mmCIF file of C-alpha atoms in Angstrom:
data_model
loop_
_atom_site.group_PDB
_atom_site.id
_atom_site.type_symbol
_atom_site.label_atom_id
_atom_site.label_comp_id
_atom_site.label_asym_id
_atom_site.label_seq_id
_atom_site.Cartn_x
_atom_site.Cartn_y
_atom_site.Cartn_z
ATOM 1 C CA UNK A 1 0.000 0.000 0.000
ATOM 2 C CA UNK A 2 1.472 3.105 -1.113
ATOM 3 C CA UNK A 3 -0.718 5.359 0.992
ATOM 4 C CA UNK A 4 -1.959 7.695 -2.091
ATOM 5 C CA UNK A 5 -5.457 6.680 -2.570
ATOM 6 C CA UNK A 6 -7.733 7.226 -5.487
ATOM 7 C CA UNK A 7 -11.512 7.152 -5.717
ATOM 8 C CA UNK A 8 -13.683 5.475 -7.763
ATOM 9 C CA UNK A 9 -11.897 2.257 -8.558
ATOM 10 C CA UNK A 10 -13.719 2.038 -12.378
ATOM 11 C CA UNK A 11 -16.067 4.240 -13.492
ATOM 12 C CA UNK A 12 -18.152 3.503 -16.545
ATOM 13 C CA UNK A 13 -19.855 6.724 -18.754
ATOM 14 C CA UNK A 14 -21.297 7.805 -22.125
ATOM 15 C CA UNK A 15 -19.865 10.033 -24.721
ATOM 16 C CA UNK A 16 -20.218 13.595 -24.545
ATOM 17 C CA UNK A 17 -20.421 13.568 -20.293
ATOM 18 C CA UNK A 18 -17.991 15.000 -17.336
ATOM 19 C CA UNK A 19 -16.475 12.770 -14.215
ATOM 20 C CA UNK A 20 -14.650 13.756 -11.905
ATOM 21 C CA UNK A 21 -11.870 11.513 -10.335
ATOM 22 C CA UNK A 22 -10.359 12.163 -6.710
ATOM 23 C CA UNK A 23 -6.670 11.442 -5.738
ATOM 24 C CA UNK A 24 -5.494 11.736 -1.846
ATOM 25 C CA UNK A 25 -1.606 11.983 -1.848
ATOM 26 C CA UNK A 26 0.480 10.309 0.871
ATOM 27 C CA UNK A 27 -0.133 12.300 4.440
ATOM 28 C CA UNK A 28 2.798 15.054 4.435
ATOM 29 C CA UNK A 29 3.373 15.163 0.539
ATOM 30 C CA UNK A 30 2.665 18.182 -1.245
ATOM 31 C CA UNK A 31 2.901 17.729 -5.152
ATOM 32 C CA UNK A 32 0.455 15.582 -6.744
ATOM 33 C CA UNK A 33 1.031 14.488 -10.442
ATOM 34 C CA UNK A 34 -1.449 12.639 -13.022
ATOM 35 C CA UNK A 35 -0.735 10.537 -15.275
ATOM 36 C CA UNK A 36 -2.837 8.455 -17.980
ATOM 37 C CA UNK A 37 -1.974 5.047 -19.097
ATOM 38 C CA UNK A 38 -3.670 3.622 -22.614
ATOM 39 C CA UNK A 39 -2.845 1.046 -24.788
ATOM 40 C CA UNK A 40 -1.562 2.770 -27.833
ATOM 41 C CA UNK A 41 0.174 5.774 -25.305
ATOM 42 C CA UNK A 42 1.460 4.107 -22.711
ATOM 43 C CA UNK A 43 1.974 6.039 -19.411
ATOM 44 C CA UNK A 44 2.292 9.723 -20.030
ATOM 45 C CA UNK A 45 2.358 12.783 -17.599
ATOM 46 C CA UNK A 46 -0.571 15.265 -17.496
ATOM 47 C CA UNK A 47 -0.551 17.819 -15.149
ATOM 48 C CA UNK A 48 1.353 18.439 -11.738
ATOM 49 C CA UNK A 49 0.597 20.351 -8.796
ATOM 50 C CA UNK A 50 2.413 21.161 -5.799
ATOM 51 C CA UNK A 51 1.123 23.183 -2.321
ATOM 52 C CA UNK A 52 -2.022 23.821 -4.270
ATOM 53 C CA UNK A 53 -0.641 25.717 -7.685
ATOM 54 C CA UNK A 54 -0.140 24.348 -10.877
ATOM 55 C CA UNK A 55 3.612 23.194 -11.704
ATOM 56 C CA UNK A 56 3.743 21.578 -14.852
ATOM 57 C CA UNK A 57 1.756 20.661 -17.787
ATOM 58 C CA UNK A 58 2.143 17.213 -20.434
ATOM 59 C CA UNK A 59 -0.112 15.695 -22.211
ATOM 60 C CA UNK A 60 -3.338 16.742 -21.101
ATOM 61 C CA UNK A 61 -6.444 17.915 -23.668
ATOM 62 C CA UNK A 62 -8.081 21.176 -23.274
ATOM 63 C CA UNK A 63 -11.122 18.944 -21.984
ATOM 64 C CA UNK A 64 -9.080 18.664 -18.734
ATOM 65 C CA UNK A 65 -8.331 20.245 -15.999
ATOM 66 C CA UNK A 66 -7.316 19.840 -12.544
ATOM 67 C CA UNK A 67 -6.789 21.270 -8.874
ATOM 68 C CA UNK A 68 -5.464 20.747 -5.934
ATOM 69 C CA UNK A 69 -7.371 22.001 -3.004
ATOM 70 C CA UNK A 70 -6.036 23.186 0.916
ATOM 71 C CA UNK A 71 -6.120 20.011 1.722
ATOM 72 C CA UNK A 72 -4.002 18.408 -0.795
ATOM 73 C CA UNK A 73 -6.245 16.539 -2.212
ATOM 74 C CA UNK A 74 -6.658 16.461 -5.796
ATOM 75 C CA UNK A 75 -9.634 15.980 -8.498
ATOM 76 C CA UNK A 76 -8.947 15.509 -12.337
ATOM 77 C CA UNK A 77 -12.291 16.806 -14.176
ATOM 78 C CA UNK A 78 -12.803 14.996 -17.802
ATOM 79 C CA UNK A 79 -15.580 16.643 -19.461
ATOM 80 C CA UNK A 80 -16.937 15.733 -23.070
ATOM 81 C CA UNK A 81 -15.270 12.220 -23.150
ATOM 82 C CA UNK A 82 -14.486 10.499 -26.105
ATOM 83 C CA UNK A 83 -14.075 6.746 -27.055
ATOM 84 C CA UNK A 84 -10.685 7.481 -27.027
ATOM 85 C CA UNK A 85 -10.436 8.963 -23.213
ATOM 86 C CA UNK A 86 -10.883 5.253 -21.910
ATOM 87 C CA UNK A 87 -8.140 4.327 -20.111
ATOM 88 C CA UNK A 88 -6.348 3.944 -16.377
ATOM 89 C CA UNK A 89 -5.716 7.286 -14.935
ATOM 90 C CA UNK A 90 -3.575 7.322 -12.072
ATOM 91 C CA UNK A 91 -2.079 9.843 -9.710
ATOM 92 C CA UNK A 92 1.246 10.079 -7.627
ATOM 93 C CA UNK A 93 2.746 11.988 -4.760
ATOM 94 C CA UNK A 94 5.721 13.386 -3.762
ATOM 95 C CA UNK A 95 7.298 15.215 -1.158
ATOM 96 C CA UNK A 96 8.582 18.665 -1.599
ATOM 97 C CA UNK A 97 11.968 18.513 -2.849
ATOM 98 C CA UNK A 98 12.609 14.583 -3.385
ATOM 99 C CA UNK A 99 12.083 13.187 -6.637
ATOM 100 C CA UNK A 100 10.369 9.416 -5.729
ATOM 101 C CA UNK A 101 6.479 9.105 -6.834
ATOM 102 C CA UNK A 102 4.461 6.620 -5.021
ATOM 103 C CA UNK A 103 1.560 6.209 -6.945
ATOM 104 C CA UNK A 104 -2.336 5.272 -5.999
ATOM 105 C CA UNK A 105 -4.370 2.190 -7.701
ATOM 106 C CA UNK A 106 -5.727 4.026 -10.372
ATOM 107 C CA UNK A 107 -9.158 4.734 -11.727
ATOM 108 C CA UNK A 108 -9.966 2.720 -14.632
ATOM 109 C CA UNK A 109 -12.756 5.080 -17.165
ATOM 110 C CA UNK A 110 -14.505 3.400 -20.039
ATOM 111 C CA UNK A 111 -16.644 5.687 -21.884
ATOM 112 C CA UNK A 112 -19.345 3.996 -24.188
ATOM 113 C CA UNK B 4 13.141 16.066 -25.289
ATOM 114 C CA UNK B 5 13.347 13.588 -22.322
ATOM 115 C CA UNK B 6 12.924 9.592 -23.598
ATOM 116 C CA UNK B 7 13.386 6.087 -22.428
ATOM 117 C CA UNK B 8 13.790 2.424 -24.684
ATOM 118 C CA UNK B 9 12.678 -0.764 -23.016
ATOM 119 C CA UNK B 10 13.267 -3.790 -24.919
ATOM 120 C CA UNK B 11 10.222 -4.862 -26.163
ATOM 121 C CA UNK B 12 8.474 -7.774 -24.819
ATOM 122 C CA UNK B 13 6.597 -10.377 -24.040
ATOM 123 C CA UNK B 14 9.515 -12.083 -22.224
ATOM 124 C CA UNK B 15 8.741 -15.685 -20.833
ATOM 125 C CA UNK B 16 10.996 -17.063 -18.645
ATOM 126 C CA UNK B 17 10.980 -20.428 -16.832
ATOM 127 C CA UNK B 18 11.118 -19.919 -12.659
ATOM 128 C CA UNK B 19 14.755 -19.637 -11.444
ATOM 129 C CA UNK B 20 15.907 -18.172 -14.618
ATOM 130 C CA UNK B 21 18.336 -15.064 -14.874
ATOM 131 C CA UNK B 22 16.174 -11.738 -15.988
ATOM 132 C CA UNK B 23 17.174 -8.997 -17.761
ATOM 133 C CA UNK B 24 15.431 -5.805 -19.012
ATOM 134 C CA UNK B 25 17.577 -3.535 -21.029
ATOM 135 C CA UNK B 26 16.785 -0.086 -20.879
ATOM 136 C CA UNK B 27 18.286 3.380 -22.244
ATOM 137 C CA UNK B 28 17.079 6.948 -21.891
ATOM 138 C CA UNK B 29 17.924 10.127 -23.264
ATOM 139 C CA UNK B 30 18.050 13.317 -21.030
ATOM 140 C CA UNK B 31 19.815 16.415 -20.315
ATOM 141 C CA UNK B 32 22.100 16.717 -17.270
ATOM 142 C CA UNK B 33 21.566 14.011 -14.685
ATOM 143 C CA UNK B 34 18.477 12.232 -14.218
ATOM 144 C CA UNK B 35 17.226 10.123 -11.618
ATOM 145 C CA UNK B 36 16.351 6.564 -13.176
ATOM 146 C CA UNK B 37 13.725 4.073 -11.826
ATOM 147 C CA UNK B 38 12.144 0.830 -12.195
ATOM 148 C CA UNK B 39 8.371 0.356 -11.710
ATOM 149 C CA UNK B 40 6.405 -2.373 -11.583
ATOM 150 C CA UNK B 41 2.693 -3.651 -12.420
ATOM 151 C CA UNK B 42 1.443 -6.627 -11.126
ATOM 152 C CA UNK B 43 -1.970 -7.403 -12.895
ATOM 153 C CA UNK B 44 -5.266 -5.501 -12.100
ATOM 154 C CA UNK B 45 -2.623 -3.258 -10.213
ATOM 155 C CA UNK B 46 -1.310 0.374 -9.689
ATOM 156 C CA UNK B 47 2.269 1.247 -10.385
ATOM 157 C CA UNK B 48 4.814 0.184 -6.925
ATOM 158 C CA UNK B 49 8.348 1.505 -7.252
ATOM 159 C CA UNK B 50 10.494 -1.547 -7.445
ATOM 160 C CA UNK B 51 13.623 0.664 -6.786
ATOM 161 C CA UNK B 52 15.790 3.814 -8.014
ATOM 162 C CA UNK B 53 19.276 5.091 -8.257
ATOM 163 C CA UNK B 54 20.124 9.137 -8.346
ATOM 164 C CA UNK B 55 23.554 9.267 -9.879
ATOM 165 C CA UNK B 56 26.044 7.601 -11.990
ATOM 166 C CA UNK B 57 27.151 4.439 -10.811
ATOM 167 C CA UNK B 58 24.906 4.002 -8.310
ATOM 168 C CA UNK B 59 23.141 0.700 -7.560
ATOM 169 C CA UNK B 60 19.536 0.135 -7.051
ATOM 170 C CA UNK B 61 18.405 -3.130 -5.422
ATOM 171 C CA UNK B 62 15.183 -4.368 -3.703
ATOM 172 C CA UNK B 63 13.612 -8.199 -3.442
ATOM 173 C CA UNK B 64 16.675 -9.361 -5.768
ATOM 174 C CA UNK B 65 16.246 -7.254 -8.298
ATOM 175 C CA UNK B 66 19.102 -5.004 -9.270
ATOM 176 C CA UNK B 67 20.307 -2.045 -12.020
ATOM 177 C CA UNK B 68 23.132 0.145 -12.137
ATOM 178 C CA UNK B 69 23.172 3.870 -13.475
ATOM 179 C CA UNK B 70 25.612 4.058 -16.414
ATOM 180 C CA UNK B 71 25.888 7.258 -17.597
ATOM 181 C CA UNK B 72 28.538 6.137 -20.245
ATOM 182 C CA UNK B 73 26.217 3.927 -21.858
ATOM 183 C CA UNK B 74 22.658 5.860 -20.493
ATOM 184 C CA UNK B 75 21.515 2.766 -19.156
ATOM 185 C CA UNK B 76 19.742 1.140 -16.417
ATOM 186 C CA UNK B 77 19.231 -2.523 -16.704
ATOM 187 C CA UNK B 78 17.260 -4.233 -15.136
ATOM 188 C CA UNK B 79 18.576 -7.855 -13.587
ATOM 189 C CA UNK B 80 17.451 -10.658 -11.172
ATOM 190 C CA UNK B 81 19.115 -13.759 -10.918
ATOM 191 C CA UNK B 82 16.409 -16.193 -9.906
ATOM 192 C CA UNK B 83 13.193 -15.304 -10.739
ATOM 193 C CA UNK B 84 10.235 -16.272 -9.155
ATOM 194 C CA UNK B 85 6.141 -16.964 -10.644
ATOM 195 C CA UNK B 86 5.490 -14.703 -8.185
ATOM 196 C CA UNK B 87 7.562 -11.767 -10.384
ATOM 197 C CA UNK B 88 5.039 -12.108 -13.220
ATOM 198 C CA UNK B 89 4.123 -8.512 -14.284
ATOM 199 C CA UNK B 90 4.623 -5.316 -16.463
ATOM 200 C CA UNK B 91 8.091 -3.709 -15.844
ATOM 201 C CA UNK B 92 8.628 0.048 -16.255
ATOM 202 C CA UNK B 93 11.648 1.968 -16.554
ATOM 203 C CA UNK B 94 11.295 5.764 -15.856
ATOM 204 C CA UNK B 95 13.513 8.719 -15.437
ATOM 205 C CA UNK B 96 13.063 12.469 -13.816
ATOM 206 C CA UNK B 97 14.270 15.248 -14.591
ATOM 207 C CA UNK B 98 14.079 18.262 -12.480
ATOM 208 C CA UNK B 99 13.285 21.250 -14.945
ATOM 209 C CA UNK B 100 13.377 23.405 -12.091
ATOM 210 C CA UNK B 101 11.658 23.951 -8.190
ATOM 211 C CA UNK B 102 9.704 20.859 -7.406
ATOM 212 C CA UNK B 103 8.696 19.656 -10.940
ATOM 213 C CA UNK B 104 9.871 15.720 -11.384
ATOM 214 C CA UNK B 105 7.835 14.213 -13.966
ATOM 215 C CA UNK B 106 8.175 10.785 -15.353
ATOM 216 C CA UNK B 107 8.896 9.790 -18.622
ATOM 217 C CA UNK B 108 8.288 5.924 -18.948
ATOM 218 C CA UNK B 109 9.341 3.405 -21.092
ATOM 219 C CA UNK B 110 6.748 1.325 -22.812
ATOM 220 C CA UNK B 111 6.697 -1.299 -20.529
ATOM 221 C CA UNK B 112 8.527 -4.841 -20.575
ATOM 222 C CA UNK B 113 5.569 -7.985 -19.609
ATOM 223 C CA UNK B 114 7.329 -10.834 -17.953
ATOM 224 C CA UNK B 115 5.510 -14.075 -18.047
ATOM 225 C CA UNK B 116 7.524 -16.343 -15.598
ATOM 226 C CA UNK B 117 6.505 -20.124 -15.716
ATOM 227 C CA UNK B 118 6.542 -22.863 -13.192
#
Protein backbone atom coordinates (compact mmCIF):
# COMPACT_ATOMS: atom_id res chain seq x y z
CA UNK A 1 0.00 0.00 0.00
CA UNK A 2 1.47 3.10 -1.11
CA UNK A 3 -0.72 5.36 0.99
CA UNK A 4 -1.96 7.69 -2.09
CA UNK A 5 -5.46 6.68 -2.57
CA UNK A 6 -7.73 7.23 -5.49
CA UNK A 7 -11.51 7.15 -5.72
CA UNK A 8 -13.68 5.47 -7.76
CA UNK A 9 -11.90 2.26 -8.56
CA UNK A 10 -13.72 2.04 -12.38
CA UNK A 11 -16.07 4.24 -13.49
CA UNK A 12 -18.15 3.50 -16.55
CA UNK A 13 -19.85 6.72 -18.75
CA UNK A 14 -21.30 7.81 -22.12
CA UNK A 15 -19.87 10.03 -24.72
CA UNK A 16 -20.22 13.59 -24.54
CA UNK A 17 -20.42 13.57 -20.29
CA UNK A 18 -17.99 15.00 -17.34
CA UNK A 19 -16.48 12.77 -14.22
CA UNK A 20 -14.65 13.76 -11.91
CA UNK A 21 -11.87 11.51 -10.34
CA UNK A 22 -10.36 12.16 -6.71
CA UNK A 23 -6.67 11.44 -5.74
CA UNK A 24 -5.49 11.74 -1.85
CA UNK A 25 -1.61 11.98 -1.85
CA UNK A 26 0.48 10.31 0.87
CA UNK A 27 -0.13 12.30 4.44
CA UNK A 28 2.80 15.05 4.44
CA UNK A 29 3.37 15.16 0.54
CA UNK A 30 2.66 18.18 -1.25
CA UNK A 31 2.90 17.73 -5.15
CA UNK A 32 0.46 15.58 -6.74
CA UNK A 33 1.03 14.49 -10.44
CA UNK A 34 -1.45 12.64 -13.02
CA UNK A 35 -0.73 10.54 -15.27
CA UNK A 36 -2.84 8.46 -17.98
CA UNK A 37 -1.97 5.05 -19.10
CA UNK A 38 -3.67 3.62 -22.61
CA UNK A 39 -2.84 1.05 -24.79
CA UNK A 40 -1.56 2.77 -27.83
CA UNK A 41 0.17 5.77 -25.31
CA UNK A 42 1.46 4.11 -22.71
CA UNK A 43 1.97 6.04 -19.41
CA UNK A 44 2.29 9.72 -20.03
CA UNK A 45 2.36 12.78 -17.60
CA UNK A 46 -0.57 15.27 -17.50
CA UNK A 47 -0.55 17.82 -15.15
CA UNK A 48 1.35 18.44 -11.74
CA UNK A 49 0.60 20.35 -8.80
CA UNK A 50 2.41 21.16 -5.80
CA UNK A 51 1.12 23.18 -2.32
CA UNK A 52 -2.02 23.82 -4.27
CA UNK A 53 -0.64 25.72 -7.68
CA UNK A 54 -0.14 24.35 -10.88
CA UNK A 55 3.61 23.19 -11.70
CA UNK A 56 3.74 21.58 -14.85
CA UNK A 57 1.76 20.66 -17.79
CA UNK A 58 2.14 17.21 -20.43
CA UNK A 59 -0.11 15.70 -22.21
CA UNK A 60 -3.34 16.74 -21.10
CA UNK A 61 -6.44 17.91 -23.67
CA UNK A 62 -8.08 21.18 -23.27
CA UNK A 63 -11.12 18.94 -21.98
CA UNK A 64 -9.08 18.66 -18.73
CA UNK A 65 -8.33 20.25 -16.00
CA UNK A 66 -7.32 19.84 -12.54
CA UNK A 67 -6.79 21.27 -8.87
CA UNK A 68 -5.46 20.75 -5.93
CA UNK A 69 -7.37 22.00 -3.00
CA UNK A 70 -6.04 23.19 0.92
CA UNK A 71 -6.12 20.01 1.72
CA UNK A 72 -4.00 18.41 -0.80
CA UNK A 73 -6.25 16.54 -2.21
CA UNK A 74 -6.66 16.46 -5.80
CA UNK A 75 -9.63 15.98 -8.50
CA UNK A 76 -8.95 15.51 -12.34
CA UNK A 77 -12.29 16.81 -14.18
CA UNK A 78 -12.80 15.00 -17.80
CA UNK A 79 -15.58 16.64 -19.46
CA UNK A 80 -16.94 15.73 -23.07
CA UNK A 81 -15.27 12.22 -23.15
CA UNK A 82 -14.49 10.50 -26.10
CA UNK A 83 -14.08 6.75 -27.06
CA UNK A 84 -10.68 7.48 -27.03
CA UNK A 85 -10.44 8.96 -23.21
CA UNK A 86 -10.88 5.25 -21.91
CA UNK A 87 -8.14 4.33 -20.11
CA UNK A 88 -6.35 3.94 -16.38
CA UNK A 89 -5.72 7.29 -14.94
CA UNK A 90 -3.58 7.32 -12.07
CA UNK A 91 -2.08 9.84 -9.71
CA UNK A 92 1.25 10.08 -7.63
CA UNK A 93 2.75 11.99 -4.76
CA UNK A 94 5.72 13.39 -3.76
CA UNK A 95 7.30 15.22 -1.16
CA UNK A 96 8.58 18.67 -1.60
CA UNK A 97 11.97 18.51 -2.85
CA UNK A 98 12.61 14.58 -3.38
CA UNK A 99 12.08 13.19 -6.64
CA UNK A 100 10.37 9.42 -5.73
CA UNK A 101 6.48 9.11 -6.83
CA UNK A 102 4.46 6.62 -5.02
CA UNK A 103 1.56 6.21 -6.94
CA UNK A 104 -2.34 5.27 -6.00
CA UNK A 105 -4.37 2.19 -7.70
CA UNK A 106 -5.73 4.03 -10.37
CA UNK A 107 -9.16 4.73 -11.73
CA UNK A 108 -9.97 2.72 -14.63
CA UNK A 109 -12.76 5.08 -17.17
CA UNK A 110 -14.50 3.40 -20.04
CA UNK A 111 -16.64 5.69 -21.88
CA UNK A 112 -19.35 4.00 -24.19
CA UNK B 1 13.14 16.07 -25.29
CA UNK B 2 13.35 13.59 -22.32
CA UNK B 3 12.92 9.59 -23.60
CA UNK B 4 13.39 6.09 -22.43
CA UNK B 5 13.79 2.42 -24.68
CA UNK B 6 12.68 -0.76 -23.02
CA UNK B 7 13.27 -3.79 -24.92
CA UNK B 8 10.22 -4.86 -26.16
CA UNK B 9 8.47 -7.77 -24.82
CA UNK B 10 6.60 -10.38 -24.04
CA UNK B 11 9.51 -12.08 -22.22
CA UNK B 12 8.74 -15.69 -20.83
CA UNK B 13 11.00 -17.06 -18.64
CA UNK B 14 10.98 -20.43 -16.83
CA UNK B 15 11.12 -19.92 -12.66
CA UNK B 16 14.76 -19.64 -11.44
CA UNK B 17 15.91 -18.17 -14.62
CA UNK B 18 18.34 -15.06 -14.87
CA UNK B 19 16.17 -11.74 -15.99
CA UNK B 20 17.17 -9.00 -17.76
CA UNK B 21 15.43 -5.80 -19.01
CA UNK B 22 17.58 -3.54 -21.03
CA UNK B 23 16.79 -0.09 -20.88
CA UNK B 24 18.29 3.38 -22.24
CA UNK B 25 17.08 6.95 -21.89
CA UNK B 26 17.92 10.13 -23.26
CA UNK B 27 18.05 13.32 -21.03
CA UNK B 28 19.82 16.41 -20.31
CA UNK B 29 22.10 16.72 -17.27
CA UNK B 30 21.57 14.01 -14.68
CA UNK B 31 18.48 12.23 -14.22
CA UNK B 32 17.23 10.12 -11.62
CA UNK B 33 16.35 6.56 -13.18
CA UNK B 34 13.72 4.07 -11.83
CA UNK B 35 12.14 0.83 -12.19
CA UNK B 36 8.37 0.36 -11.71
CA UNK B 37 6.40 -2.37 -11.58
CA UNK B 38 2.69 -3.65 -12.42
CA UNK B 39 1.44 -6.63 -11.13
CA UNK B 40 -1.97 -7.40 -12.90
CA UNK B 41 -5.27 -5.50 -12.10
CA UNK B 42 -2.62 -3.26 -10.21
CA UNK B 43 -1.31 0.37 -9.69
CA UNK B 44 2.27 1.25 -10.39
CA UNK B 45 4.81 0.18 -6.92
CA UNK B 46 8.35 1.51 -7.25
CA UNK B 47 10.49 -1.55 -7.45
CA UNK B 48 13.62 0.66 -6.79
CA UNK B 49 15.79 3.81 -8.01
CA UNK B 50 19.28 5.09 -8.26
CA UNK B 51 20.12 9.14 -8.35
CA UNK B 52 23.55 9.27 -9.88
CA UNK B 53 26.04 7.60 -11.99
CA UNK B 54 27.15 4.44 -10.81
CA UNK B 55 24.91 4.00 -8.31
CA UNK B 56 23.14 0.70 -7.56
CA UNK B 57 19.54 0.13 -7.05
CA UNK B 58 18.40 -3.13 -5.42
CA UNK B 59 15.18 -4.37 -3.70
CA UNK B 60 13.61 -8.20 -3.44
CA UNK B 61 16.67 -9.36 -5.77
CA UNK B 62 16.25 -7.25 -8.30
CA UNK B 63 19.10 -5.00 -9.27
CA UNK B 64 20.31 -2.05 -12.02
CA UNK B 65 23.13 0.15 -12.14
CA UNK B 66 23.17 3.87 -13.48
CA UNK B 67 25.61 4.06 -16.41
CA UNK B 68 25.89 7.26 -17.60
CA UNK B 69 28.54 6.14 -20.24
CA UNK B 70 26.22 3.93 -21.86
CA UNK B 71 22.66 5.86 -20.49
CA UNK B 72 21.52 2.77 -19.16
CA UNK B 73 19.74 1.14 -16.42
CA UNK B 74 19.23 -2.52 -16.70
CA UNK B 75 17.26 -4.23 -15.14
CA UNK B 76 18.58 -7.85 -13.59
CA UNK B 77 17.45 -10.66 -11.17
CA UNK B 78 19.12 -13.76 -10.92
CA UNK B 79 16.41 -16.19 -9.91
CA UNK B 80 13.19 -15.30 -10.74
CA UNK B 81 10.23 -16.27 -9.16
CA UNK B 82 6.14 -16.96 -10.64
CA UNK B 83 5.49 -14.70 -8.19
CA UNK B 84 7.56 -11.77 -10.38
CA UNK B 85 5.04 -12.11 -13.22
CA UNK B 86 4.12 -8.51 -14.28
CA UNK B 87 4.62 -5.32 -16.46
CA UNK B 88 8.09 -3.71 -15.84
CA UNK B 89 8.63 0.05 -16.25
CA UNK B 90 11.65 1.97 -16.55
CA UNK B 91 11.30 5.76 -15.86
CA UNK B 92 13.51 8.72 -15.44
CA UNK B 93 13.06 12.47 -13.82
CA UNK B 94 14.27 15.25 -14.59
CA UNK B 95 14.08 18.26 -12.48
CA UNK B 96 13.28 21.25 -14.94
CA UNK B 97 13.38 23.41 -12.09
CA UNK B 98 11.66 23.95 -8.19
CA UNK B 99 9.70 20.86 -7.41
CA UNK B 100 8.70 19.66 -10.94
CA UNK B 101 9.87 15.72 -11.38
CA UNK B 102 7.83 14.21 -13.97
CA UNK B 103 8.18 10.78 -15.35
CA UNK B 104 8.90 9.79 -18.62
CA UNK B 105 8.29 5.92 -18.95
CA UNK B 106 9.34 3.40 -21.09
CA UNK B 107 6.75 1.32 -22.81
CA UNK B 108 6.70 -1.30 -20.53
CA UNK B 109 8.53 -4.84 -20.58
CA UNK B 110 5.57 -7.98 -19.61
CA UNK B 111 7.33 -10.83 -17.95
CA UNK B 112 5.51 -14.08 -18.05
CA UNK B 113 7.52 -16.34 -15.60
CA UNK B 114 6.51 -20.12 -15.72
CA UNK B 115 6.54 -22.86 -13.19
Amino acid sequence: DSGVTQTPKHLITATGQRVTLRCSPRSGDLSVYWYQQSLDQGLQFLIQYYNGEERAKGNILERFSAQQFPDLHSELNLSSLELGDSALYFCASSAGQKETQYFGPGTRLLVL
Amino acid sequence: GNSVTQMEGPVTLSEEAFLTINCTYTATGYPSLFWYVQYPGEGLQLLLKATKADDKGSNKGFEATYRKETTSFHLEKGSVQVSDSAVYFCALSRSSGGSNYKLTFGKGTLLTVNP
